[in-house]
Coordinates of C-alpha atoms in Angstrom, one line a residue:
Chain A
X1 CA 81.4 67.6 132.1
X2 CA 81.8 65.1 134.8
X3 CA 84.6 66.9 136.2
X4 CA 82.6 70.4 135.7
X5 CA 79.6 68.4 137.4
X6 CA 81.8 67.9 140.2
X7 CA 83.1 71.0 140.3
X8 CA 79.7 72.8 140.5
X9 CA 78.2 70.3 143.9
X10 CA 77.0 72.4 146.6
X11 CA 77.7 75.6 144.8
X12 CA 75.9 76.1 141.7
X13 CA 71.8 74.9 142.6
X14 CA 70.6 72.1 140.8
X15 CA 67.6 73.3 139.6
X16 CA 63.7 72.2 139.3
X17 CA 62.3 70.8 136.1
X18 CA 58.3 72.2 135.7
X19 CA 55.5 71.2 133.7
X20 CA 52.4 72.3 132.6
X21 CA 49.4 70.1 131.5
X22 CA 48.1 73.9 129.4
X23 CA 51.7 73.8 127.8
X24 CA 51.9 70.7 126.7
X25 CA 48.3 70.8 124.9
X26 CA 49.5 74.2 123.5
X27 CA 52.3 73.0 122.1
X28 CA 51.0 69.3 121.1
X29 CA 54.5 67.9 123.1
X30 CA 55.1 66.7 127.1
X31 CA 57.8 70.0 127.7
X32 CA 60.2 69.8 130.9
X33 CA 61.5 72.9 131.5
X34 CA 64.1 73.2 132.9
X35 CA 64.8 76.4 135.2
X36 CA 68.1 78.2 135.3
X37 CA 66.0 81.4 135.9
X38 CA 66.4 79.8 139.7
X39 CA 70.8 79.2 139.1
X40 CA 72.1 81.4 141.4
X41 CA 72.8 85.2 139.9
X42 CA 69.2 83.8 138.0
X43 CA 71.2 82.0 134.5
X44 CA 73.3 80.0 133.4
X45 CA 75.8 81.4 132.8
X46 CA 77.0 80.9 137.0
X47 CA 77.7 77.2 135.6
X48 CA 80.2 78.3 133.0
X49 CA 82.1 80.9 134.7
X50 CA 82.3 79.4 138.3
X51 CA 83.2 75.7 136.0
X52 CA 86.1 77.6 134.2
X53 CA 87.4 79.8 137.8
X54 CA 87.4 76.7 139.9
X55 CA 89.2 74.9 137.5
X56 CA 92.1 77.9 137.5
X57 CA 95.8 76.3 139.5
X58 CA 96.1 78.1 142.2
X59 CA 99.4 79.9 140.9
X60 CA 97.0 81.8 138.1
X61 CA 93.6 81.9 140.3
X62 CA 95.9 84.1 142.8
X63 CA 96.3 86.9 139.5
X64 CA 92.4 87.2 139.6
X65 CA 90.0 86.8 136.4
X66 CA 89.1 89.2 134.1
X67 CA 85.5 88.9 132.2
X68 CA 83.8 91.7 129.6
X69 CA 80.2 91.3 129.1
X70 CA 76.7 93.5 129.7
X71 CA 75.3 90.0 130.9
X72 CA 74.4 87.8 133.4
X73 CA 78.2 86.5 132.3
X74 CA 79.7 89.9 133.9
X75 CA 78.0 89.2 137.3
X76 CA 78.1 85.3 137.4
X77 CA 82.0 86.0 136.9
X78 CA 81.9 88.2 139.9
X79 CA 80.2 85.9 142.0
X80 CA 82.5 82.6 141.2
X81 CA 85.4 84.5 141.6
X82 CA 84.1 86.0 145.2
X83 CA 83.3 81.5 146.1
X84 CA 87.2 81.5 145.1
X85 CA 88.6 84.2 147.2
X86 CA 90.0 86.1 144.2
X87 CA 89.4 89.3 142.1
X88 CA 87.8 89.9 139.8
X89 CA 87.4 92.5 137.5
X90 CA 85.1 93.0 134.8
X91 CA 84.6 95.7 131.8
X92 CA 81.1 97.5 132.0
X93 CA 80.3 99.7 129.4
X94 CA 79.8 103.6 130.5
X95 CA 75.9 103.1 129.2
X96 CA 75.4 100.4 130.9
X97 CA 72.3 99.9 132.7
X98 CA 71.6 100.4 136.6
X99 CA 70.6 96.8 137.3
X100 CA 73.9 95.6 135.9
X101 CA 75.9 97.3 137.4
X102 CA 74.8 97.2 141.0
X103 CA 73.9 93.5 139.8
X104 CA 78.0 92.7 139.6
X105 CA 78.4 95.1 142.4
X106 CA 76.4 92.7 144.6
X107 CA 78.3 90.0 143.8
X108 CA 81.9 91.2 144.6
X109 CA 82.9 92.6 140.8
X110 CA 85.0 95.8 140.4
X111 CA 84.0 97.4 137.5
X112 CA 86.4 99.3 134.8
X113 CA 84.0 101.3 132.5
X114 CA 84.9 101.4 128.9
X115 CA 83.6 103.5 126.0
X116 CA 80.2 101.5 124.9
X117 CA 81.8 100.0 122.1
X118 CA 82.5 96.4 121.7
X119 CA 86.2 96.6 120.6
X120 CA 86.5 99.3 123.3
X121 CA 86.0 96.3 125.7
X122 CA 87.9 94.1 124.4
X123 CA 91.2 96.4 124.4
X124 CA 90.7 97.6 128.0
X125 CA 90.0 94.2 129.5
X126 CA 93.3 92.6 127.2
X127 CA 94.9 95.8 128.5
X128 CA 94.2 94.5 132.2
X129 CA 95.3 91.0 131.6
X130 CA 98.2 92.4 129.8
X131 CA 99.1 94.0 132.5
X132 CA 98.0 91.9 135.8
X133 CA 98.5 88.4 134.5
X134 CA 94.6 87.8 135.4
X135 CA 92.6 85.4 133.5
X136 CA 90.4 87.0 130.4
X137 CA 87.0 84.6 131.1
X138 CA 85.0 84.3 127.9
X139 CA 81.4 84.0 128.0
X140 CA 81.4 81.4 125.5
X141 CA 84.2 79.7 124.0
X142 CA 85.9 78.4 126.2
X143 CA 85.9 74.9 127.0
X144 CA 85.6 75.7 130.8
X145 CA 82.9 77.5 130.4
X146 CA 81.0 75.1 127.9
X147 CA 81.0 71.5 130.0
X148 CA 79.9 74.2 132.6
X149 CA 76.9 74.9 130.9
X150 CA 75.7 71.4 130.2
X151 CA 75.6 70.5 133.4
X152 CA 72.2 71.7 132.8
X153 CA 71.1 70.0 130.4
X154 CA 73.0 66.7 132.4
X155 CA 70.4 66.9 135.3
X156 CA 68.2 68.0 132.7
X157 CA 68.8 64.1 130.8
X158 CA 69.7 63.0 134.6
X159 CA 66.0 63.4 135.8
X160 CA 64.0 63.6 132.7
X161 CA 64.2 60.1 131.1
X162 CA 64.5 59.2 127.2
X163 CA 63.9 62.8 126.3
X164 CA 63.8 62.8 122.5
X165 CA 64.2 66.5 122.3
X166 CA 66.0 69.3 123.8
X167 CA 65.8 73.0 122.7
X168 CA 68.0 76.2 124.3
X169 CA 68.6 79.4 123.3
X170 CA 71.7 80.3 121.5
X171 CA 73.9 82.9 120.8
X172 CA 77.1 82.4 121.7
X173 CA 77.1 79.5 122.2
X174 CA 78.0 78.1 124.7
X175 CA 74.7 76.5 126.6
X176 CA 73.7 75.0 123.2
X177 CA 76.9 73.4 122.7
X178 CA 77.3 72.7 126.1
X179 CA 74.1 71.0 125.9
X180 CA 74.3 69.6 122.8
X181 CA 77.7 67.4 124.4
X182 CA 75.9 66.1 128.1
X183 CA 72.7 65.1 126.3
X184 CA 75.0 63.0 123.2
X185 CA 77.3 61.9 125.7
X186 CA 74.2 60.0 127.3
X187 CA 71.6 59.0 124.1
X188 CA 73.2 60.0 121.0
X189 CA 69.3 59.6 119.5
X190 CA 68.1 63.5 121.5
X191 CA 67.5 65.6 118.9
X192 CA 69.3 69.3 119.8
X193 CA 67.4 72.0 118.1
X194 CA 68.3 76.0 118.8
X195 CA 66.6 79.0 119.1
X196 CA 67.4 82.2 117.7
X197 CA 65.9 85.6 116.9
X198 CA 65.0 86.1 113.2
X199 CA 66.5 89.5 113.4
X200 CA 70.0 88.2 115.0
X201 CA 70.4 84.9 113.1
X202 CA 74.1 84.3 112.8
X203 CA 74.1 80.8 114.0
X204 CA 71.0 79.2 111.5
X205 CA 73.0 81.4 108.6
X206 CA 77.2 79.3 110.1
X207 CA 75.5 76.3 109.8
X208 CA 74.6 77.2 106.9
X209 CA 77.6 78.2 105.1
X210 CA 79.9 75.9 107.1
X211 CA 81.7 79.2 108.8
X212 CA 81.2 81.3 111.1
X213 CA 79.5 84.2 110.2
X214 CA 78.7 87.4 112.6
X215 CA 75.9 89.5 113.3
X216 CA 75.7 93.0 111.5
X217 CA 73.5 95.3 113.5
X218 CA 71.1 92.6 115.8
X219 CA 67.6 94.2 116.0
X220 CA 65.8 92.1 119.0
X221 CA 64.6 92.8 122.4
X222 CA 66.6 89.0 123.6
X223 CA 69.6 90.9 124.5
X224 CA 72.0 88.0 125.8
X225 CA 71.7 86.8 122.1
X226 CA 73.1 89.4 120.4
X227 CA 76.9 87.7 120.3
X228 CA 78.4 85.2 117.5
X229 CA 79.8 81.4 117.6
X230 CA 83.6 81.0 118.5
X231 CA 86.3 78.1 117.5
X232 CA 85.1 76.7 119.9
X233 CA 81.6 76.6 119.6
X234 CA 80.7 76.2 115.5
X235 CA 82.4 73.1 115.3
X236 CA 80.3 71.4 118.5
X237 CA 76.8 73.0 116.9
X238 CA 77.8 71.3 113.3
X239 CA 78.1 68.1 114.3
X240 CA 75.4 67.9 116.8
X241 CA 72.9 70.4 116.6
X242 CA 70.0 69.3 114.9
X243 CA 68.8 72.4 113.7
X244 CA 69.2 75.9 114.4
X245 CA 64.7 77.9 114.7
X246 CA 64.9 81.0 114.4
X247 CA 62.1 83.1 116.0
X248 CA 60.6 86.5 115.5
X249 CA 60.5 88.9 118.2
X250 CA 57.0 89.0 118.8
X251 CA 56.4 85.5 118.8
X252 CA 59.3 85.2 121.7
X253 CA 57.1 88.3 123.9
X254 CA 54.1 86.4 123.2
X255 CA 56.2 82.7 125.2
X256 CA 57.3 85.1 127.7
X257 CA 54.0 86.4 128.7
X258 CA 52.2 82.5 128.3
X259 CA 55.1 81.6 131.2
X260 CA 54.5 84.5 133.5
X261 CA 51.3 83.7 133.6
X262 CA 50.9 79.9 133.2
X263 CA 53.8 78.4 134.6
X264 CA 54.7 81.2 137.5
X265 CA 57.7 81.8 136.8
X266 CA 59.9 84.7 135.5
X267 CA 61.2 84.8 132.5
X268 CA 63.7 86.9 130.4
X269 CA 62.7 87.2 126.1
X270 CA 66.7 85.0 126.0
X271 CA 64.8 81.8 127.6
X272 CA 61.1 82.6 126.4
X273 CA 62.5 81.9 122.7
X274 CA 63.5 78.1 123.2
X275 CA 59.3 77.6 123.9
X276 CA 58.2 80.0 121.3
X277 CA 60.6 77.4 119.1
X278 CA 59.1 74.8 119.6
X279 CA 54.9 76.2 119.7
X280 CA 56.3 77.7 115.9
X281 CA 57.3 73.9 115.4
X282 CA 54.7 71.1 115.5
X283 CA 55.5 68.8 113.3
X284 CA 59.1 68.7 114.6
X285 CA 58.1 67.9 118.5
X286 CA 54.6 66.9 118.4
X287 CA 53.7 63.9 120.8
X288 CA 58.2 64.5 121.9
X289 CA 59.8 64.5 125.2
X290 CA 60.9 68.1 124.6
X291 CA 63.5 69.3 127.1
X292 CA 64.1 73.5 127.4
X293 CA 66.3 74.9 129.2
X294 CA 64.9 78.7 130.2
X295 CA 68.4 80.5 130.4
X296 CA 67.2 83.1 133.4
X297 CA 64.8 85.1 134.4
X298 CA 66.7 88.8 134.7
X299 CA 64.3 91.4 132.9
X300 CA 64.0 94.5 134.3
X301 CA 60.3 94.7 135.8
X302 CA 59.7 98.7 134.9
X303 CA 60.1 98.0 131.0
X304 CA 58.0 94.5 130.1
X305 CA 58.2 94.3 126.6
X306 CA 53.8 94.1 126.6
X307 CA 54.0 97.5 129.1
Chain B
X1 CA 43.6 65.8 156.8
X2 CA 45.4 62.9 155.6
X3 CA 41.9 61.4 154.2
X4 CA 41.6 65.0 152.3
X5 CA 45.4 64.0 150.9
X6 CA 44.8 61.1 149.9
X7 CA 41.8 62.2 147.8
X8 CA 44.1 64.5 146.2
X9 CA 46.7 62.5 145.8
X10 CA 47.9 62.5 141.8
X11 CA 45.0 65.7 141.3
X12 CA 46.4 68.4 142.7
X13 CA 49.9 69.1 142.0
X14 CA 52.4 68.3 145.0
X15 CA 54.3 72.1 144.8
X16 CA 58.1 72.6 145.5
X17 CA 59.6 74.9 148.3
X18 CA 61.9 77.1 147.5
X19 CA 64.7 78.8 149.2
X20 CA 66.6 82.3 149.2
X21 CA 70.2 83.2 150.3
X22 CA 69.3 87.2 149.6
X23 CA 66.0 86.3 151.3
X24 CA 66.7 84.7 154.2
X25 CA 69.6 87.0 154.3
X26 CA 67.3 90.3 154.5
X27 CA 65.3 88.1 157.0
X28 CA 67.3 87.2 159.1
X29 CA 65.9 83.4 159.4
X30 CA 65.5 80.4 157.2
X31 CA 63.0 80.9 155.3
X32 CA 61.0 77.8 153.0
X33 CA 58.4 79.2 150.2
X34 CA 55.5 76.6 149.4
X35 CA 54.8 77.6 146.2
X36 CA 51.1 77.0 145.9
X37 CA 50.6 79.8 142.6
X38 CA 52.5 76.4 141.3
X39 CA 48.9 74.7 142.0
X40 CA 46.6 74.0 139.6
X41 CA 43.9 76.6 139.4
X42 CA 46.9 78.7 140.5
X43 CA 46.2 78.5 143.8
X44 CA 46.1 77.0 146.7
X45 CA 41.7 77.5 146.7
X46 CA 41.8 74.0 144.1
X47 CA 42.8 72.1 147.0
X48 CA 39.9 72.7 149.4
X49 CA 37.9 72.8 146.5
X50 CA 38.4 69.3 145.1
X51 CA 38.5 68.2 148.8
X52 CA 35.2 69.0 148.8
X53 CA 34.1 67.9 145.4
X54 CA 35.1 64.6 145.9
X55 CA 34.2 64.4 149.6
X56 CA 30.1 64.6 148.3
X57 CA 28.6 61.3 148.0
X58 CA 27.2 60.3 144.3
X59 CA 23.1 61.1 145.2
X60 CA 24.7 64.6 146.3
X61 CA 27.1 64.8 143.8
X62 CA 25.1 64.3 141.0
X63 CA 22.7 67.2 141.7
X64 CA 25.8 69.5 140.8
X65 CA 27.6 72.4 142.8
X66 CA 27.4 75.7 143.2
X67 CA 29.9 78.5 144.4
X68 CA 29.7 82.4 144.4
X69 CA 33.2 83.6 144.4
X70 CA 34.8 86.8 142.9
X71 CA 38.3 85.2 142.9
X72 CA 40.3 82.2 142.7
X73 CA 37.7 79.9 144.6
X74 CA 35.2 80.3 141.4
X75 CA 37.6 78.8 138.8
X76 CA 38.6 75.5 141.6
X77 CA 35.2 74.7 142.2
X78 CA 34.6 74.6 138.5
X79 CA 37.9 72.0 137.9
X80 CA 36.8 70.2 141.2
X81 CA 33.9 69.7 139.3
X82 CA 35.1 68.8 136.1
X83 CA 36.9 66.6 137.3
X84 CA 34.7 64.6 139.3
X85 CA 32.6 65.1 135.8
X86 CA 29.0 66.8 137.4
X87 CA 28.2 70.2 137.3
X88 CA 29.6 73.7 138.5
X89 CA 27.4 76.9 138.9
X90 CA 29.3 79.7 139.4
X91 CA 27.6 83.3 140.2
X92 CA 29.5 86.4 139.2
X93 CA 29.0 90.1 139.7
X94 CA 28.5 91.5 136.1
X95 CA 31.5 93.5 136.9
X96 CA 34.3 91.1 137.5
X97 CA 37.0 90.7 135.0
X98 CA 37.2 89.3 132.1
X99 CA 39.9 87.0 132.9
X100 CA 38.0 85.9 135.9
X101 CA 35.4 84.8 134.0
X102 CA 37.1 83.3 131.0
X103 CA 38.9 81.8 133.7
X104 CA 35.9 80.0 135.2
X105 CA 35.1 79.5 131.3
X106 CA 37.9 77.7 131.0
X107 CA 37.4 75.3 134.1
X108 CA 34.4 74.2 133.0
X109 CA 31.7 76.7 135.2
X110 CA 28.8 77.5 134.2
X111 CA 28.4 81.1 134.8
X112 CA 25.2 82.7 136.0
X113 CA 25.2 86.8 136.5
X114 CA 24.1 88.3 140.1
X115 CA 24.0 92.6 141.2
X116 CA 28.3 93.6 141.2
X117 CA 26.6 92.6 145.9
X118 CA 27.9 91.0 148.6
X119 CA 23.4 89.9 148.7
X120 CA 22.3 89.2 145.1
X121 CA 25.7 86.8 144.9
X122 CA 24.2 85.3 147.8
X123 CA 20.6 85.4 147.0
X124 CA 21.2 83.9 143.5
X125 CA 23.0 81.1 145.1
X126 CA 20.8 80.3 147.5
X127 CA 18.0 79.8 144.8
X128 CA 20.0 78.0 142.2
X129 CA 20.2 75.5 145.5
X130 CA 16.7 76.2 146.5
X131 CA 15.9 75.2 142.7
X132 CA 18.7 72.0 142.1
X133 CA 19.0 70.7 144.8
X134 CA 23.0 71.1 144.3
X135 CA 25.6 71.8 146.7
X136 CA 27.1 74.9 148.0
X137 CA 30.8 75.0 148.8
X138 CA 31.9 78.0 150.7
X139 CA 35.6 79.5 149.9
X140 CA 36.7 78.8 153.4
X141 CA 33.7 78.6 156.1
X142 CA 33.5 74.4 155.4
X143 CA 35.6 71.7 156.9
X144 CA 36.2 69.5 153.7
X145 CA 37.2 73.1 152.9
X146 CA 39.2 73.7 156.0
X147 CA 41.0 70.4 155.2
X148 CA 41.8 70.4 151.9
X149 CA 43.7 73.8 152.6
X150 CA 45.5 72.6 155.5
X151 CA 46.9 69.6 153.0
X152 CA 49.9 72.5 151.9
X153 CA 51.3 72.9 155.5
X154 CA 51.3 68.9 155.8
X155 CA 53.5 68.5 152.6
X156 CA 55.9 71.2 154.0
X157 CA 56.0 70.6 157.1
X158 CA 56.3 66.9 156.2
X159 CA 59.1 68.0 154.6
X160 CA 61.1 70.1 155.8
X161 CA 62.4 69.0 159.4
X162 CA 61.3 71.5 162.7
X163 CA 60.0 74.1 161.3
X164 CA 59.3 77.4 163.8
X165 CA 56.8 78.5 162.1
X166 CA 54.2 79.0 159.3
X167 CA 52.8 82.3 158.1
X168 CA 50.1 82.3 155.3
X169 CA 47.9 85.2 155.0
X170 CA 44.7 85.5 156.4
X171 CA 41.3 86.2 155.3
X172 CA 37.9 83.8 155.9
X173 CA 40.7 82.0 157.3
X174 CA 40.6 78.7 155.5
X175 CA 44.6 78.3 154.5
X176 CA 45.5 79.3 158.1
X177 CA 43.4 77.1 159.9
X178 CA 43.5 74.3 158.1
X179 CA 47.1 75.2 158.0
X180 CA 47.8 75.3 162.2
X181 CA 45.6 71.7 162.1
X182 CA 48.1 70.2 159.9
X183 CA 51.3 71.8 161.9
X184 CA 50.3 71.5 165.4
X185 CA 48.6 67.3 164.2
X186 CA 52.6 67.0 163.9
X187 CA 54.3 68.9 165.7
X188 CA 52.3 71.3 168.6
X189 CA 55.6 73.9 169.1
X190 CA 54.9 74.9 165.9
X191 CA 54.4 79.2 166.2
X192 CA 50.8 79.9 163.3
X193 CA 50.9 83.5 162.5
X194 CA 48.1 85.0 159.9
X195 CA 49.5 88.0 157.3
X196 CA 46.7 90.1 156.5
X197 CA 46.0 94.1 155.4
X198 CA 45.8 96.1 157.8
X199 CA 43.0 98.1 155.0
X200 CA 41.3 94.9 156.5
X201 CA 41.9 94.1 159.5
X202 CA 39.0 92.2 160.9
X203 CA 40.5 89.0 161.5
X204 CA 43.5 91.1 163.8
X205 CA 40.4 92.5 165.4
X206 CA 38.2 89.1 166.0
X207 CA 40.7 87.6 167.4
X208 CA 41.3 90.5 170.2
X209 CA 37.5 91.0 170.2
X210 CA 36.9 87.3 170.3
X211 CA 33.9 86.7 169.1
X212 CA 33.9 87.4 164.8
X213 CA 35.0 91.4 163.6
X214 CA 33.8 91.4 159.6
X215 CA 35.6 94.2 158.4
X216 CA 33.9 98.5 157.2
X217 CA 34.5 98.6 154.0
X218 CA 37.8 97.0 153.5
X219 CA 40.9 99.0 151.2
X220 CA 43.7 96.7 150.2
X221 CA 45.7 95.7 147.0
X222 CA 45.2 91.8 148.3
X223 CA 41.9 91.6 145.9
X224 CA 41.6 88.0 148.1
X225 CA 42.0 89.0 151.7
X226 CA 38.5 91.1 152.6
X227 CA 36.6 87.9 153.8
X228 CA 36.1 87.7 157.4
X229 CA 36.1 84.8 159.3
X230 CA 33.2 82.3 160.4
X231 CA 31.6 79.6 162.0
X232 CA 33.9 76.7 161.5
X233 CA 37.8 79.0 161.1
X234 CA 37.4 81.7 163.8
X235 CA 37.5 78.7 166.6
X236 CA 40.1 76.7 165.4
X237 CA 41.8 80.1 164.8
X238 CA 41.6 81.4 168.3
X239 CA 43.0 78.2 170.0
X240 CA 45.8 77.6 167.5
X241 CA 46.8 80.9 166.2
X242 CA 50.1 82.3 167.6
X243 CA 49.2 86.2 166.6
X244 CA 47.8 88.4 163.8
X245 CA 50.2 90.1 162.1
X246 CA 49.1 93.2 159.5
X247 CA 50.7 94.9 156.7
X248 CA 50.6 97.8 154.5
X249 CA 49.9 97.5 150.7
X250 CA 53.5 99.7 150.2
X251 CA 55.2 97.1 152.0
X252 CA 53.0 93.8 150.4
X253 CA 54.2 95.6 146.9
X254 CA 57.6 96.0 147.7
X255 CA 57.6 91.9 149.5
X256 CA 55.8 91.1 145.8
X257 CA 58.6 92.5 143.8
X258 CA 61.7 91.5 146.0
X259 CA 59.7 87.6 145.4
X260 CA 59.5 88.8 141.5
X261 CA 63.4 89.4 141.5
X262 CA 64.8 87.3 143.4
X263 CA 63.3 84.5 143.7
X264 CA 61.8 84.9 140.0
X265 CA 58.4 82.8 140.5
X266 CA 55.2 85.2 140.0
X267 CA 53.1 85.3 143.6
X268 CA 49.9 87.5 143.6
X269 CA 49.8 90.7 146.8
X270 CA 47.9 88.1 148.5
X271 CA 50.5 86.0 149.2
X272 CA 53.0 88.4 149.5
X273 CA 51.9 89.9 151.9
X274 CA 53.1 86.5 153.7
X275 CA 56.5 87.3 153.8
X276 CA 56.3 91.1 154.4
X277 CA 55.1 90.5 157.3
X278 CA 57.9 88.0 158.4
X279 CA 59.7 91.4 156.9
X280 CA 58.4 93.6 159.9
X281 CA 58.7 91.5 162.1
X282 CA 62.6 90.9 162.7
X283 CA 62.7 89.7 166.6
X284 CA 59.7 87.4 165.7
X285 CA 62.1 85.5 163.5
X286 CA 65.6 85.8 163.8
X287 CA 66.9 82.8 163.5
X288 CA 64.5 80.6 163.1
X289 CA 63.0 78.4 160.1
X290 CA 60.1 79.5 159.1
X291 CA 57.4 78.4 156.7
X292 CA 55.7 81.3 154.3
X293 CA 52.7 80.0 152.3
X294 CA 52.4 81.6 149.0
X295 CA 49.1 80.9 148.4
X296 CA 48.6 81.6 144.9
X297 CA 49.9 83.7 141.8
X298 CA 47.3 85.3 139.8
X299 CA 48.1 88.0 138.4
X300 CA 47.5 90.9 136.3
X301 CA 50.3 91.9 134.1
X302 CA 48.6 94.8 132.5
X303 CA 48.4 96.1 136.0
X304 CA 51.4 95.8 138.2
X305 CA 51.2 97.8 141.6
X306 CA 54.5 98.9 141.0
X307 CA 53.0 100.3 137.0

């Protein structure tokens, strides 16, 4: 984690922590919002991607990196590779949103299109790895990625003393796992919570079942929270996470609008869900000092959920 | 100005300064955004209102304060009065937006309704002053208000060294005048610019004519920028302001969307106009270190200008 922080120093933004009297009154807690929506590419994903890319030895790096993602990880890997001066190939589904394509292009990623299925994306990415020797960068299930994501919480815990709890969204578990390791590396008493859409509650079910449960046809407006835990993230969550709080999409939308109106910052639904989890669990957080990680702020302003 | 800063210490938020590689590239300058959209009540107006209310001696304060405004000044005076523990009466037009009414109520202001004309508002406010002895707090044309508004620039100039220029929106001239006094109190070489809607360009015409010109039927989406200069603000602008840059509403809308998408912060049109002015004047700002004051972030999310 400290090595990841050193790699990211001067490259990633050290993002600010915001507070609000109004939201403290509404939650009954003292909430500290770590604004990764202000991170490069607009999401914490840059931390993990850059740490992974920067960790490669020169012999591996020269062959480039590959990722598949329909979200922020694609732009994050592209930018990380450009900073290192190596090639990034991003496999995107043919029907990817224009904004996502533009974002990868802006960050210098080379796009290869797949059919709009996960199987097709994975197959094409695997073929590129085989043919070129490029290194595949997974969006969450990778120790270097997990360590990178954890640096956000590391900054938060060092800046805001005596936190009682931290809440992050959970999808593949990279952010939540990295956060848990960072927080417990400093203070094992900090309670760590994941916030997950009710319509994509595989992490909650995985921890309950004691094995990785994959989501079947996840339904949620949180487009960043549809993945599942992996072999690297699941054991960390199992050991370190107090609880997964599930949140219906309506509450996430309400919380997103609240953040925009009160804090005046743009967060995407996959971020707003963490505040929604705090609002939905007053008994859990009453009077506590709670860190909330706003994971990203990439939204389509023409498609707002309350529009 | 320093007295105003002392009064505001621990009461007003010390707002952050944001920067963006992307916006630097687009403007060809180094731009530092002072985020008064994160100020209490969501706008710089709290600074001037609180400084004015806090400046009253006890004998005057006990009779309360009065303001008329259809914008952020109304909520700012209400909150300032509540903090001081005195009454605030706000004259609002009968047809004021629900959000504005709610905002004043939330801040503890007592509302008196007027007909929807400036004349009616002024008449009712004057009558309340006469009957109750309450002190009228003008939104801009008042030395205490001007000094309060200037504290935002004071913080900016102290935090970001060697600024070449500062740009703020201009309406009544309280923010622009206070900014000019604060900046030139520290460094007389800083160029100070006002950004004004093309459809409400009375400040530009006033400085050109050498006398206060009032707007006739101002047309602009910048609902905070429809007032005119006053006897207190005009001479300050005349002495300290390099230039008023006028901006068509389309450019302000484009700039507002840019700020939301790139910086991930909500600004209202009356704030976005300051960045639009920088984008519209590349020769003026090329290579310069430019402070931009984001005056506020109160927008109706159901009525976005690109919707």
